[in-house]
Amino acid sequence: MSWLAGQGTDEESDSLGVDWVLHYEFGELDQATATTDFRTLIADLHEAGLRVQVRHGHGQSLLVCIRVPRDHLGQMIHKSRIKDWLFGITHTLPNGDENTTAVADTPSEEIRSIYHAVTWQKKLGGAGITPNHGQWKNVTASFPLHDQDASSKLLRQWSRKTVLTTQDLDTIRALFGEKVAFYYAFIHCYSLFLVVPAVLGIFGWLYLGPYSIFYGCALCVWCVVFVEFWKIRESDLSLRWNVKGVGRLKVNRPQYVWEKEVKDPITGQVNHVFPGWKQFLRQILLIPFASIACVALGGLICATFAAETFISEVYRGPFKGYLEFLPTVLFSLSLPAITSFLTGIATRLTDYENYRTQDLYDLAQTQKTFVMNFITSFLPTILTAYVYVPFAKSIVPHLDMLRWFGNSDTTTAHHDFEVDTSRFQQEVIYLSMTAQVFGFCEEIVLPYVKHVLWQKWRNYRDRRAGLTRQRSFSKATDLLLIDPAGEASFLKRLRSEADADEYEVEEDILEMCVQFGYLALFGVAWPLVPLGFLLNNWLELRGDFFKLTLECQRPPPIRADSIGPCLLGLDFLAWMGTLSTAAIVHLYRGPMAEVRLSSLLLTVFVAEQAYLALRFVAATAMQKIFSDTLRREEARRYAVRKSFYEASVSHHEQPTSPEGRVRQRVRFHERVNVYSSDSNPSPDGSPSPTPEEPHDDLLRGSDREAEFWAGPSDAADAGVKMIRALSANKADDPNRPKEA
Amino acid sequence: MSWLAGQGTDEESDSLGVDWVLHYEFGELDQATATTDFRTLIADLHEAGLRVQVRHGHGQSLLVCIRVPRDHLGQMIHKSRIKDWLFGITHTLPNGDENTTAVADTPSEEIRSIYHAVTWQKKLGGAGITPNHGQWKNVTASFPLHDQDASSKLLRQWSRKTVLTTQDLDTIRALFGEKVAFYYAFIHCYSLFLVVPAVLGIFGWLYLGPYSIFYGCALCVWCVVFVEFWKIRESDLSLRWNVKGVGRLKVNRPQYVWEKEVKDPITGQVNHVFPGWKQFLRQILLIPFASIACVALGGLICATFAAETFISEVYRGPFKGYLEFLPTVLFSLSLPAITSFLTGIATRLTDYENYRTQDLYDLAQTQKTFVMNFITSFLPTILTAYVYVPFAKSIVPHLDMLRWFGNSDTTTAHHDFEVDTSRFQQEVIYLSMTAQVFGFCEEIVLPYVKHVLWQKWRNYRDRRAGLTRQRSFSKATDLLLIDPAGEASFLKRLRSEADADEYEVEEDILEMCVQFGYLALFGVAWPLVPLGFLLNNWLELRGDFFKLTLECQRPPPIRADSIGPCLLGLDFLAWMGTLSTAAIVHLYRGPMAEVRLSSLLLTVFVAEQAYLALRFVAATAMQKIFSDTLRREEARRYAVRKSFYEASVSHHEQPTSPEGRVRQRVRFHERVNVYSSDSNPSPDGSPSPTPEEPHDDLLRGSDREAEFWAGPSDAADAGVKMIRALSANKADDPNRPKEA
């Protein structure tokens, strides 16, 4: 697989009609369990009506390639559309009866139905494969293949232009689903908004200097307006993408425990109910959790801060140059342990809160992550701004513990200790410049290098393992373990994608929220902060897309109608930012010694009232000005009902929605144009038989594709043979775990 | 007409099939204009397909009795239901085609269609009669007749029970429409909630005393929880009554000025658009308006307050006993002038803001009234609490202007001036006890007495006028001006109702909001405040219903899905109340001289954060716990779509909503039971012909009813004769205005 965009050959980017891939690792199982498990897996997939081919992966693992027969897929898509309509997500009833097969409008719609076919519970018509969970904990990855052509084209396009368009967002949505598209919409909207404070900031830097009242006020207003605008924009996009309120049609999580089954008196549906008040009581546990996280992380940060201050300001002993870094190093080393401990508690809490859908579960988990992130990101700077600089003069001498140990000569200098008031500003400059660059490298460049090297190492090891194996096995088994020439590059890509990380869109959203938080909370200290962020975000957007398409597995195209709990976080940060900006301006504008507590409190109090009033006005104004969005939604509902009414009055023969007859269905060639300017669709791009065509859809794929799927007819047997071959090889595998 | 509930005879409560009454006053017009106008009026009514009878009213006025033919009414009801369905207010498409006549489920549904028939513009199918406006400014009243039986029964039932049920609210809704019903639902819900602080208050009064921290916190929590609960309750009721989102289907106000006509690309409807941003810019004028109102009313109140304080605390001259009342008297005398001046500005502002529907217009007007009410209601007590008591010691000596005039002997006492710190508490006690009783008398008892006496005087005068007329007119005209024996009591009632005030439900809601505000802002000063309010509200609820049914015209049954802008007011008062309670407790708990500004600010600041957190938690919890409401709405939508889908799949013959076939239609006898335990429906209670019955519905009314409607066939001629007769009599009319 080529990891450089645009260099993929045609052969390599052909996915041979593989819709979905499962990665089955059996290194830790004995051979008998591994074969039984694997046979069950294949049987379940067959039972759900899916076609299966097996190839071996890196080390002791198998790659299960899944293809959903096109007529089955078409039916699933149709059913999914009917469901959307029933739940009021879309307003046009699709034509057709129960056996209609539909053509997907976008790749993501198609992949979503494939995802459902693989993961949904059996009673819902899926194969019930939940990777890393319960029965399937040895299925370590479950993913669709990337569309390399489209991704690399998009990336090349973006590198040439400054501003994304709504069409670009539509393309992201078409490729990766709404949840991912919302992240790109958010970073795009946020970056465009950043232009205003960036320009103001340049002006402020030239003429006003830091801690300017005017710039502070402008920044607060900007924050509030941005958050309110984004709410409208989000709602607008969710209507554009037909996902408004999509949360309610999602299926139950397998882990969901309900208390009673209630048959709805109106619809006759059976609902699995867990009482809302019980869930709320359990959610209240968030408060002790947040407290514990505050104490644990806050304590750690405070201790580090104190030790660092002590060493740099008071300590005059030997090794000062090295000792200064010690607290930060210790902090960095212990942070992952504490964070993972807290995340463990958070996960158990979220499990206990017992959410019905995966969406709600993720939302609750992200909330908790947000709390932890908030503490680790903002607390150090808050300590500098509100504790170190104002109070260091009275606190630092108390830190001088060494004197109690009689070691007074090391601390002689503390009497002429002077607080470095510019330290706060330096930290802000660091946060907005250096930290952003470091973050980018850590997030995108490092993992990429790591992944490439790791792949090279695994390929090398596999080749060596292949050589040892040749001595001990029959020709027939051997053939199974050697990639056919036509598939070699495809399988290389497959193995690489199976080893890649899962893409977590929440992390990227959270990163942007934290950036917004830095700006809102501390931006007034240095007017060029928004400019730095703006430049960073230009790169970040493209870097994140690079990561998504070339470093991570393609995420299942999950639907969402919002950026999720971070929206609440933005509200919180805008509020906090107003208070913080007011306090910083008040504290740092004049000589700090002259600041009185009552006047500071009054400033912050007034700022809070101004914030509340401003938010109210901004929300009202936005709703008034952008009321078109709402009106359009209403008009659409009205149109549906009207046409139905007209049909019903005129005793129409076919009582289907008359809208359906004139509905513009986006055909495949139009769809390709959504994400590619090339008029030549890739060979795997014709997955949609209309009912008139013959049902054996493989005939219509490329020759190589047909060859691939014409492989060993009994996938289970082929897999079991490979398991045996690879297991026998275990002794030679350096990665092989010790067995009990 | 009997103004005592339950004393009405059967004959009197019979409304003779009159659906609607217009009161046409021509005392200020010359005879020619009056007759032309009147002929146009009758022609417009006839054109809209309405039946008309004319009788004379008190003095120079005519009463136009309108009846909508039953089949016309049934069609209007059916069309209205179709419209509800089209706009997504209801989810079941009514059976039938364009000519179907429907039977109203409730009297208010029937009267609403009658109201539309009379008031809607001609192009919408109405007669276009807008009372007191433009062409029809001499139509001074436009109202349906009260259902005396149902009202008096309900009042008697309520006087025997303590707590209303949801059925009682349903009955109010059936009689007076949703807007009025929401007020009763609000006062009912609020009163029930008041039980908690009332019990706490008794406990606090016995053991804690005033200004208790515990009681203050409990009160704040209660306020927030109540407001959040009401929001859920309101949404629940709006679903129960099928009015959720009803605002969007309302017709344009005749005064609405649009900028462009936009044809909706989706629905094909022509919308009259006025840009949202323009309206918002105009709305911003609310800020200068609020400032002017603050300065005008606040200045007046401050001056009164200062003068009163000066006279009672400093002044020692002659007539002190009388002079003390002078400022309050002057204030009371000038308040109406200032208020009416401000209301004038408010109305012009609201006109300028150019709202599409009457609902939005009323909402904006009520907002402005709320601002004025807020200032006049709360500012005096706020001044006592935060200015007079804390600062009187330093301010009052400065008030001592008399000394500058050399009149020093009158002010000798000011050096030993002591602030009366209990004055604030006394004011709160007055507000929660005496003021409530006074308010009740002023609102309900006084107007009742006034109305009864006024009616007696007019009847006496009409009798005298009748005697003078006999000498100058022919027998034929005379007969027109003498009530037939069968109609006499009915016409007496009609004239009385035509003279009654219009019922303004917003005023009642505002009154409750102000009461809630007293409790939230000052309740902590005297723990028995909620108990006082609770007792008052028991009476208030019944008193308001008495006023509605026996003192006011029956309001047109307008639909609404909320108590309107007061909801925002409640939010505001809960917020303000938290700050105020915190400040009062901090100020008044200990000796006031020891209070420091910084600690006070800190208290208020902390209280505000607590409020914000609490409101967030309360809102989240309520939504979780009462999520059933939302789910029910979704289930209903789902059911509609599902049944439609099933019908569409099975190629049903009649593509009407299958729900319609099993729909329970509430028939008339069931409807009567909604508001009356009596199984004997009143004779006018059969206004709903099913299409099979003969269309001349008068045949099925009582004999008296038939006789009434069989009167002079040309209503216009009869009216014109009466105008002449009554105008000729003008010279004898003591009320006759001077003509130019």
mmCIF file with all atom_site columns, N, CA, C and O in Angstrom, chain A residues 85 90-91 267 280 283 575 608-609 621 624 635 637 641 644 651 654-655, chain B residues 85 90-91 267 280 283 575 608-609 621 624 635 637-638 641 644 651 654-655:
data_model
loop_
_atom_site.group_PDB
_atom_site.id
_atom_site.type_symbol
_atom_site.label_atom_id
_atom_site.label_alt_id
_atom_site.label_comp_id
_atom_site.label_asym_id
_atom_site.label_entity_id
_atom_site.label_seq_id
_atom_site.pdbx_PDB_ins_code
_atom_site.Cartn_x
_atom_site.Cartn_y
_atom_site.Cartn_z
_atom_site.occupancy
_atom_site.B_iso_or_equiv
_atom_site.pdbx_formal_charge
_atom_site.auth_seq_id
_atom_site.auth_comp_id
_atom_site.auth_asym_id
_atom_site.auth_atom_id
_atom_site.pdbx_PDB_model_num
ATOM 1   N N  . TRP A 1 85  ? -37.584 7.435  7.147  1.00 0.00 ? 85  TRP A N  1
ATOM 2   C CA . TRP A 1 85  ? -38.842 8.132  6.890  1.00 0.00 ? 85  TRP A CA 1
ATOM 3   C C  . TRP A 1 85  ? -39.816 7.922  8.054  1.00 0.00 ? 85  TRP A C  1
ATOM 4   O O  . TRP A 1 85  ? -40.481 8.852  8.504  1.00 0.00 ? 85  TRP A O  1
ATOM 5   N N  . THR A 1 90  ? -36.283 11.838 7.331  1.00 0.00 ? 90  THR A N  1
ATOM 6   C CA . THR A 1 90  ? -36.506 12.366 5.984  1.00 0.00 ? 90  THR A CA 1
ATOM 7   C C  . THR A 1 90  ? -38.015 12.502 5.778  1.00 0.00 ? 90  THR A C  1
ATOM 8   O O  . THR A 1 90  ? -38.802 11.943 6.538  1.00 0.00 ? 90  THR A O  1
ATOM 9   N N  . HIS A 1 91  ? -38.381 13.243 4.743  1.00 0.00 ? 91  HIS A N  1
ATOM 10  C CA . HIS A 1 91  ? -39.795 13.524 4.583  1.00 0.00 ? 91  HIS A CA 1
ATOM 11  C C  . HIS A 1 91  ? -40.378 12.971 3.293  1.00 0.00 ? 91  HIS A C  1
ATOM 12  O O  . HIS A 1 91  ? -41.529 13.214 2.989  1.00 0.00 ? 91  HIS A O  1
ATOM 13  N N  . THR A 1 267 ? -47.986 3.142  18.879 1.00 0.00 ? 267 THR A N  1
ATOM 14  C CA . THR A 1 267 ? -47.377 2.528  17.697 1.00 0.00 ? 267 THR A CA 1
ATOM 15  C C  . THR A 1 267 ? -47.393 1.011  17.737 1.00 0.00 ? 267 THR A C  1
ATOM 16  O O  . THR A 1 267 ? -47.201 0.370  16.713 1.00 0.00 ? 267 THR A O  1
ATOM 17  N N  . PHE A 1 280 ? -30.596 9.393  35.577 1.00 0.00 ? 280 PHE A N  1
ATOM 18  C CA . PHE A 1 280 ? -30.145 10.696 36.041 1.00 0.00 ? 280 PHE A CA 1
ATOM 19  C C  . PHE A 1 280 ? -29.413 10.564 37.371 1.00 0.00 ? 280 PHE A C  1
ATOM 20  O O  . PHE A 1 280 ? -28.363 11.168 37.572 1.00 0.00 ? 280 PHE A O  1
ATOM 21  N N  . GLN A 1 283 ? -26.135 9.411  36.718 1.00 0.00 ? 283 GLN A N  1
ATOM 22  C CA . GLN A 1 283 ? -25.312 10.447 36.085 1.00 0.00 ? 283 GLN A CA 1
ATOM 23  C C  . GLN A 1 283 ? -24.747 11.415 37.106 1.00 0.00 ? 283 GLN A C  1
ATOM 24  O O  . GLN A 1 283 ? -23.713 12.019 36.878 1.00 0.00 ? 283 GLN A O  1
ATOM 25  N N  . TRP A 1 575 ? -18.309 31.220 28.470 1.00 0.00 ? 575 TRP A N  1
ATOM 26  C CA . TRP A 1 575 ? -18.677 31.835 29.758 1.00 0.00 ? 575 TRP A CA 1
ATOM 27  C C  . TRP A 1 575 ? -17.450 32.061 30.616 1.00 0.00 ? 575 TRP A C  1
ATOM 28  O O  . TRP A 1 575 ? -17.169 33.149 31.097 1.00 0.00 ? 575 TRP A O  1
ATOM 29  N N  . GLU A 1 608 ? -19.844 39.032 33.995 1.00 0.00 ? 608 GLU A N  1
ATOM 30  C CA . GLU A 1 608 ? -20.753 37.885 33.894 1.00 0.00 ? 608 GLU A CA 1
ATOM 31  C C  . GLU A 1 608 ? -22.143 38.327 33.451 1.00 0.00 ? 608 GLU A C  1
ATOM 32  O O  . GLU A 1 608 ? -22.763 37.679 32.599 1.00 0.00 ? 608 GLU A O  1
ATOM 33  N N  . GLN A 1 609 ? -22.624 39.430 34.025 1.00 0.00 ? 609 GLN A N  1
ATOM 34  C CA . GLN A 1 609 ? -23.950 39.904 33.605 1.00 0.00 ? 609 GLN A CA 1
ATOM 35  C C  . GLN A 1 609 ? -23.926 40.283 32.126 1.00 0.00 ? 609 GLN A C  1
ATOM 36  O O  . GLN A 1 609 ? -24.860 40.000 31.378 1.00 0.00 ? 609 GLN A O  1
ATOM 37  N N  . ALA A 1 621 ? -30.896 37.083 18.164 1.00 0.00 ? 621 ALA A N  1
ATOM 38  C CA . ALA A 1 621 ? -30.611 37.681 16.866 1.00 0.00 ? 621 ALA A CA 1
ATOM 39  C C  . ALA A 1 621 ? -30.340 36.600 15.818 1.00 0.00 ? 621 ALA A C  1
ATOM 40  O O  . ALA A 1 621 ? -30.867 36.651 14.708 1.00 0.00 ? 621 ALA A O  1
ATOM 41  N N  . LYS A 1 624 ? -33.458 34.939 14.723 1.00 0.00 ? 624 LYS A N  1
ATOM 42  C CA . LYS A 1 624 ? -34.249 35.814 13.862 1.00 0.00 ? 624 LYS A CA 1
ATOM 43  C C  . LYS A 1 624 ? -33.640 35.875 12.461 1.00 0.00 ? 624 LYS A C  1
ATOM 44  O O  . LYS A 1 624 ? -34.345 35.712 11.462 1.00 0.00 ? 624 LYS A O  1
ATOM 45  N N  . ALA A 1 635 ? -41.276 23.993 5.743  1.00 0.00 ? 635 ALA A N  1
ATOM 46  C CA . ALA A 1 635 ? -41.842 23.962 4.399  1.00 0.00 ? 635 ALA A CA 1
ATOM 47  C C  . ALA A 1 635 ? -41.776 22.556 3.831  1.00 0.00 ? 635 ALA A C  1
ATOM 48  O O  . ALA A 1 635 ? -42.703 22.091 3.163  1.00 0.00 ? 635 ALA A O  1
ATOM 49  N N  . ARG A 1 637 ? -41.768 19.662 5.512  1.00 0.00 ? 637 ARG A N  1
ATOM 50  C CA . ARG A 1 637 ? -42.806 18.843 6.147  1.00 0.00 ? 637 ARG A CA 1
ATOM 51  C C  . ARG A 1 637 ? -44.174 19.165 5.552  1.00 0.00 ? 637 ARG A C  1
ATOM 52  O O  . ARG A 1 637 ? -44.980 18.293 5.278  1.00 0.00 ? 637 ARG A O  1
ATOM 53  N N  . ARG A 1 641 ? -46.938 16.689 3.543  1.00 0.00 ? 641 ARG A N  1
ATOM 54  C CA . ARG A 1 641 ? -48.320 16.478 3.957  1.00 0.00 ? 641 ARG A CA 1
ATOM 55  C C  . ARG A 1 641 ? -49.287 16.968 2.887  1.00 0.00 ? 641 ARG A C  1
ATOM 56  O O  . ARG A 1 641 ? -50.302 16.339 2.622  1.00 0.00 ? 641 ARG A O  1
ATOM 57  N N  . PHE A 1 644 ? -49.502 14.539 0.039  1.00 0.00 ? 644 PHE A N  1
ATOM 58  C CA . PHE A 1 644 ? -50.237 13.361 0.468  1.00 0.00 ? 644 PHE A CA 1
ATOM 59  C C  . PHE A 1 644 ? -51.731 13.656 0.520  1.00 0.00 ? 644 PHE A C  1
ATOM 60  O O  . PHE A 1 644 ? -52.569 12.876 0.067  1.00 0.00 ? 644 PHE A O  1
ATOM 61  N N  . HIS A 1 651 ? -58.256 10.624 -4.731 1.00 0.00 ? 651 HIS A N  1
ATOM 62  C CA . HIS A 1 651 ? -58.353 9.161  -4.801 1.00 0.00 ? 651 HIS A CA 1
ATOM 63  C C  . HIS A 1 651 ? -57.382 8.570  -5.786 1.00 0.00 ? 651 HIS A C  1
ATOM 64  O O  . HIS A 1 651 ? -57.719 7.867  -6.727 1.00 0.00 ? 651 HIS A O  1
ATOM 65  N N  . GLN A 1 654 ? -52.263 4.800  -6.739 1.00 0.00 ? 654 GLN A N  1
ATOM 66  C CA . GLN A 1 654 ? -51.155 4.291  -5.926 1.00 0.00 ? 654 GLN A CA 1
ATOM 67  C C  . GLN A 1 654 ? -50.924 5.267  -4.786 1.00 0.00 ? 654 GLN A C  1
ATOM 68  O O  . GLN A 1 654 ? -50.468 6.374  -5.017 1.00 0.00 ? 654 GLN A O  1
ATOM 69  N N  . PRO A 1 655 ? -51.239 4.862  -3.586 1.00 0.00 ? 655 PRO A N  1
ATOM 70  C CA . PRO A 1 655 ? -51.164 5.846  -2.516 1.00 0.00 ? 655 PRO A CA 1
ATOM 71  C C  . PRO A 1 655 ? -49.749 6.094  -2.005 1.00 0.00 ? 655 PRO A C  1
ATOM 72  O O  . PRO A 1 655 ? -49.550 6.332  -0.837 1.00 0.00 ? 655 PRO A O  1
ATOM 73  N N  . TRP B 1 85  ? -53.456 19.676 10.226 1.00 0.00 ? 85  TRP B N  1
ATOM 74  C CA . TRP B 1 85  ? -52.707 18.489 9.834  1.00 0.00 ? 85  TRP B CA 1
ATOM 75  C C  . TRP B 1 85  ? -51.576 18.856 8.880  1.00 0.00 ? 85  TRP B C  1
ATOM 76  O O  . TRP B 1 85  ? -50.453 18.382 9.015  1.00 0.00 ? 85  TRP B O  1
ATOM 77  N N  . THR B 1 90  ? -51.468 18.482 14.191 1.00 0.00 ? 90  THR B N  1
ATOM 78  C CA . THR B 1 90  ? -52.047 17.184 14.530 1.00 0.00 ? 90  THR B CA 1
ATOM 79  C C  . THR B 1 90  ? -51.464 16.150 13.576 1.00 0.00 ? 90  THR B C  1
ATOM 80  O O  . THR B 1 90  ? -50.885 16.494 12.549 1.00 0.00 ? 90  THR B O  1
ATOM 81  N N  . HIS B 1 91  ? -51.634 14.887 13.926 1.00 0.00 ? 91  HIS B N  1
ATOM 82  C CA . HIS B 1 91  ? -50.969 13.872 13.123 1.00 0.00 ? 91  HIS B CA 1
ATOM 83  C C  . HIS B 1 91  ? -51.935 12.900 12.450 1.00 0.00 ? 91  HIS B C  1
ATOM 84  O O  . HIS B 1 91  ? -51.512 11.950 11.825 1.00 0.00 ? 91  HIS B O  1
ATOM 85  N N  . THR B 1 267 ? -42.931 24.135 -1.312 1.00 0.00 ? 267 THR B N  1
ATOM 86  C CA . THR B 1 267 ? -44.369 23.935 -1.179 1.00 0.00 ? 267 THR B CA 1
ATOM 87  C C  . THR B 1 267 ? -45.173 24.645 -2.253 1.00 0.00 ? 267 THR B C  1
ATOM 88  O O  . THR B 1 267 ? -46.336 24.321 -2.465 1.00 0.00 ? 267 THR B O  1
ATOM 89  N N  . PHE B 1 280 ? -35.174 42.422 13.691 1.00 0.00 ? 280 PHE B N  1
ATOM 90  C CA . PHE B 1 280 ? -34.325 42.384 14.870 1.00 0.00 ? 280 PHE B CA 1
ATOM 91  C C  . PHE B 1 280 ? -33.769 43.772 15.167 1.00 0.00 ? 280 PHE B C  1
ATOM 92  O O  . PHE B 1 280 ? -33.759 44.222 16.306 1.00 0.00 ? 280 PHE B O  1
ATOM 93  N N  . GLN B 1 283 ? -36.305 45.636 16.759 1.00 0.00 ? 283 GLN B N  1
ATOM 94  C CA . GLN B 1 283 ? -36.545 45.176 18.129 1.00 0.00 ? 283 GLN B CA 1
ATOM 95  C C  . GLN B 1 283 ? -35.537 45.745 19.111 1.00 0.00 ? 283 GLN B C  1
ATOM 96  O O  . GLN B 1 283 ? -35.824 45.870 20.290 1.00 0.00 ? 283 GLN B O  1
ATOM 97  N N  . TRP B 1 575 ? -33.569 34.095 38.284 1.00 0.00 ? 575 TRP B N  1
ATOM 98  C CA . TRP B 1 575 ? -32.159 34.501 38.321 1.00 0.00 ? 575 TRP B CA 1
ATOM 99  C C  . TRP B 1 575 ? -31.962 35.675 39.269 1.00 0.00 ? 575 TRP B C  1
ATOM 100 O O  . TRP B 1 575 ? -31.149 35.649 40.181 1.00 0.00 ? 575 TRP B O  1
ATOM 101 N N  . GLU B 1 608 ? -24.661 33.469 42.066 1.00 0.00 ? 608 GLU B N  1
ATOM 102 C CA . GLU B 1 608 ? -24.978 33.432 40.637 1.00 0.00 ? 608 GLU B CA 1
ATOM 103 C C  . GLU B 1 608 ? -24.445 32.152 39.985 1.00 0.00 ? 608 GLU B C  1
ATOM 104 O O  . GLU B 1 608 ? -25.138 31.521 39.194 1.00 0.00 ? 608 GLU B O  1
ATOM 105 N N  . GLN B 1 609 ? -23.212 31.778 40.346 1.00 0.00 ? 609 GLN B N  1
ATOM 106 C CA . GLN B 1 609 ? -22.672 30.535 39.769 1.00 0.00 ? 609 GLN B CA 1
ATOM 107 C C  . GLN B 1 609 ? -23.535 29.356 40.206 1.00 0.00 ? 609 GLN B C  1
ATOM 108 O O  . GLN B 1 609 ? -23.817 28.452 39.419 1.00 0.00 ? 609 GLN B O  1
ATOM 109 N N  . ALA B 1 621 ? -32.175 17.297 34.423 1.00 0.00 ? 621 ALA B N  1
ATOM 110 C CA . ALA B 1 621 ? -32.904 16.272 35.178 1.00 0.00 ? 621 ALA B CA 1
ATOM 111 C C  . ALA B 1 621 ? -34.354 16.201 34.727 1.00 0.00 ? 621 ALA B C  1
ATOM 112 O O  . ALA B 1 621 ? -34.897 15.110 34.488 1.00 0.00 ? 621 ALA B O  1
ATOM 113 N N  . LYS B 1 624 ? -34.694 14.476 31.457 1.00 0.00 ? 624 LYS B N  1
ATOM 114 C CA . LYS B 1 624 ? -34.492 13.039 31.593 1.00 0.00 ? 624 LYS B CA 1
ATOM 115 C C  . LYS B 1 624 ? -35.720 12.379 32.200 1.00 0.00 ? 624 LYS B C  1
ATOM 116 O O  . LYS B 1 624 ? -36.221 11.374 31.704 1.00 0.00 ? 624 LYS B O  1
ATOM 117 N N  . ALA B 1 635 ? -43.749 9.027  19.223 1.00 0.00 ? 635 ALA B N  1
ATOM 118 C CA . ALA B 1 635 ? -44.485 7.789  18.945 1.00 0.00 ? 635 ALA B CA 1
ATOM 119 C C  . ALA B 1 635 ? -45.685 8.087  18.065 1.00 0.00 ? 635 ALA B C  1
ATOM 120 O O  . ALA B 1 635 ? -46.012 7.329  17.153 1.00 0.00 ? 635 ALA B O  1
ATOM 121 N N  . ARG B 1 637 ? -46.077 10.587 15.898 1.00 0.00 ? 637 ARG B N  1
ATOM 122 C CA . ARG B 1 637 ? -45.622 10.839 14.534 1.00 0.00 ? 637 ARG B CA 1
ATOM 123 C C  . ARG B 1 637 ? -45.272 9.527  13.846 1.00 0.00 ? 637 ARG B C  1
ATOM 124 O O  . ARG B 1 637 ? -45.608 9.287  12.690 1.00 0.00 ? 637 ARG B O  1
ATOM 125 N N  . TYR B 1 638 ? -44.567 8.694  14.606 1.00 0.00 ? 638 TYR B N  1
ATOM 126 C CA . TYR B 1 638 ? -44.138 7.416  14.060 1.00 0.00 ? 638 TYR B CA 1
ATOM 127 C C  . TYR B 1 638 ? -45.355 6.596  13.634 1.00 0.00 ? 638 TYR B C  1
ATOM 128 O O  . TYR B 1 638 ? -45.387 6.021  12.545 1.00 0.00 ? 638 TYR B O  1
ATOM 129 N N  . ARG B 1 641 ? -46.866 7.756  10.352 1.00 0.00 ? 641 ARG B N  1
ATOM 130 C CA . ARG B 1 641 ? -46.076 7.380  9.181  1.00 0.00 ? 641 ARG B CA 1
ATOM 131 C C  . ARG B 1 641 ? -46.147 5.884  8.943  1.00 0.00 ? 641 ARG B C  1
ATOM 132 O O  . ARG B 1 641 ? -46.247 5.429  7.817  1.00 0.00 ? 641 ARG B O  1
ATOM 133 N N  . PHE B 1 644 ? -49.406 4.911  7.407  1.00 0.00 ? 644 PHE B N  1
ATOM 134 C CA . PHE B 1 644 ? -49.427 5.357  6.024  1.00 0.00 ? 644 PHE B CA 1
ATOM 135 C C  . PHE B 1 644 ? -48.586 4.437  5.153  1.00 0.00 ? 644 PHE B C  1
ATOM 136 O O  . PHE B 1 644 ? -48.990 4.027  4.059  1.00 0.00 ? 644 PHE B O  1
ATOM 137 N N  . HIS B 1 651 ? -51.138 -1.401 -1.055 1.00 0.00 ? 651 HIS B N  1
ATOM 138 C CA . HIS B 1 651 ? -51.945 -0.816 -2.139 1.00 0.00 ? 651 HIS B CA 1
ATOM 139 C C  . HIS B 1 651 ? -53.408 -0.675 -1.753 1.00 0.00 ? 651 HIS B C  1
ATOM 140 O O  . HIS B 1 651 ? -54.298 -1.191 -2.406 1.00 0.00 ? 651 HIS B O  1
ATOM 141 N N  . GLN B 1 654 ? -58.425 3.171  -0.679 1.00 0.00 ? 654 GLN B N  1
ATOM 142 C CA . GLN B 1 654 ? -58.625 4.573  -0.330 1.00 0.00 ? 654 GLN B CA 1
ATOM 143 C C  . GLN B 1 654 ? -57.388 5.062  0.393  1.00 0.00 ? 654 GLN B C  1
ATOM 144 O O  . GLN B 1 654 ? -57.122 4.667  1.508  1.00 0.00 ? 654 GLN B O  1
ATOM 145 N N  . PRO B 1 655 ? -56.641 5.909  -0.238 1.00 0.00 ? 655 PRO B N  1
ATOM 146 C CA . PRO B 1 655 ? -55.366 6.254  0.373  1.00 0.00 ? 655 PRO B CA 1
ATOM 147 C C  . PRO B 1 655 ? -55.493 7.275  1.503  1.00 0.00 ? 655 PRO B C  1
ATOM 148 O O  . PRO B 1 655 ? -54.628 8.100  1.683  1.00 0.00 ? 655 PRO B O  1
#
